Amino acid sequence: MRYLNKVVLINSANIRYTELKCNGNIHFVGDQGTGKISLLRVFLFFYNARKQKLGISDQVRSFDDFYLSNSNSYIIYEVHPELSILEGRLQQDQDLA
């Protein structure tokens, strides 16, 4: 299994550029209408790439129209492969040295 390490949005969902690191707990805090649900849907799309199941009304805007509205709109997922327990321990030992 692979793990999501980072998400980068470029000209996507009314966001010029942002990097979201996924190396622990993530908390979305902000006023209504600031994009918390929009960012959450980016994570949900990674795990379930069925756009119809993301809770976006077809009558409002499609996923593609909202997140990938321009030819220079990107959602980049940085994925880290799963390490075996032994490899993880070896990496931790190297990091401590």
Coordinates of C-alpha atoms in Angstrom, one line a residue:
M1 CA 0.0 0.0 0.0
R2 CA 1.1 3.5 -0.7
Y3 CA 0.7 6.6 1.5
L4 CA -0.2 10.1 0.5
N5 CA 2.8 12.3 1.5
K6 CA 1.9 15.7 0.0
V7 CA -0.7 17.3 -2.2
V8 CA 0.2 20.3 -4.4
L9 CA -2.5 22.5 -6.0
I10 CA -1.5 24.9 -8.8
N11 CA -4.2 27.2 -10.2
S12 CA -6.8 24.8 -8.8
A13 CA -10.0 25.5 -6.9
N14 CA -9.4 29.2 -6.8
I15 CA -6.0 28.6 -5.2
R16 CA -2.9 29.8 -7.0
Y17 CA -0.4 27.6 -5.2
T18 CA -0.4 25.5 -2.0
E19 CA 1.4 22.5 -0.6
L20 CA -0.4 20.3 1.9
K21 CA 1.9 17.9 3.8
C22 CA 0.2 14.8 5.0
N23 CA 2.7 13.5 7.5
G24 CA 0.4 13.4 10.5
N25 CA -2.9 14.7 11.7
I26 CA -4.4 17.4 9.5
H27 CA -6.9 20.0 10.9
F28 CA -8.9 22.3 8.7
V29 CA -9.9 25.4 10.5
G30 CA -11.4 28.6 9.0
D31 CA -14.4 30.7 8.3
Q32 CA -17.3 29.4 6.2
G33 CA -16.5 29.5 2.5
T34 CA -12.7 29.5 2.8
G35 CA -12.1 26.2 1.1
K36 CA -12.0 23.5 3.8
I37 CA -14.4 21.2 2.0
S38 CA -12.7 21.9 -1.3
L39 CA -9.4 20.7 0.1
L40 CA -11.0 17.7 1.8
R41 CA -12.4 16.6 -1.6
V42 CA -8.9 16.7 -3.1
F43 CA -7.9 14.1 -0.5
L44 CA -11.0 12.1 -1.0
F45 CA -10.4 12.0 -4.8
F46 CA -7.0 10.4 -4.2
Y47 CA -8.5 7.6 -2.2
N48 CA -11.7 7.2 -4.3
A49 CA -11.3 8.6 -7.8
R50 CA -15.0 8.4 -8.5
K51 CA -16.0 12.0 -8.9
Q52 CA -19.7 11.3 -8.5
K53 CA -19.1 10.1 -4.9
L54 CA -17.4 13.3 -3.7
G55 CA -20.6 15.2 -2.8
I56 CA -20.4 17.8 -5.5
S57 CA -23.8 18.6 -7.1
D58 CA -23.7 18.3 -10.9
Q59 CA -26.1 21.3 -11.0
V60 CA -23.5 23.5 -9.4
R61 CA -20.1 22.7 -11.0
S62 CA -18.4 19.5 -12.0
F63 CA -15.1 18.4 -10.3
D64 CA -13.2 19.1 -13.5
D65 CA -14.7 22.6 -13.9
F66 CA -13.9 23.5 -10.3
Y67 CA -10.4 21.9 -9.7
L68 CA -9.0 21.8 -13.3
S69 CA -10.7 24.8 -14.9
N70 CA -7.6 26.0 -16.9
S71 CA -5.0 24.3 -19.0
N72 CA -2.5 25.2 -16.3
S73 CA -4.5 23.7 -13.4
Y74 CA -2.8 20.9 -11.6
I75 CA -3.4 18.6 -8.6
I76 CA -0.2 16.8 -7.8
Y77 CA -0.1 13.9 -5.4
E78 CA 3.2 12.9 -3.9
V79 CA 3.0 9.2 -2.8
H80 CA 5.4 7.4 -0.5
P81 CA 5.6 3.6 -0.9
E82 CA 4.9 1.5 2.1
L83 CA 8.0 0.4 4.0
S84 CA 8.2 -3.0 5.5
I85 CA 8.7 -3.0 9.3
L86 CA 12.4 -4.0 8.9
E87 CA 13.0 -1.2 6.3
G88 CA 11.3 1.3 8.6
R89 CA 13.5 0.4 11.5
L90 CA 16.6 0.6 9.4
Q91 CA 15.6 4.0 8.2
Q92 CA 14.9 5.2 11.8
D93 CA 18.4 3.9 12.8
Q94 CA 20.0 5.8 10.0
D95 CA 18.1 9.0 10.8
L96 CA 19.2 8.8 14.4
A97 CA 22.9 8.3 13.5

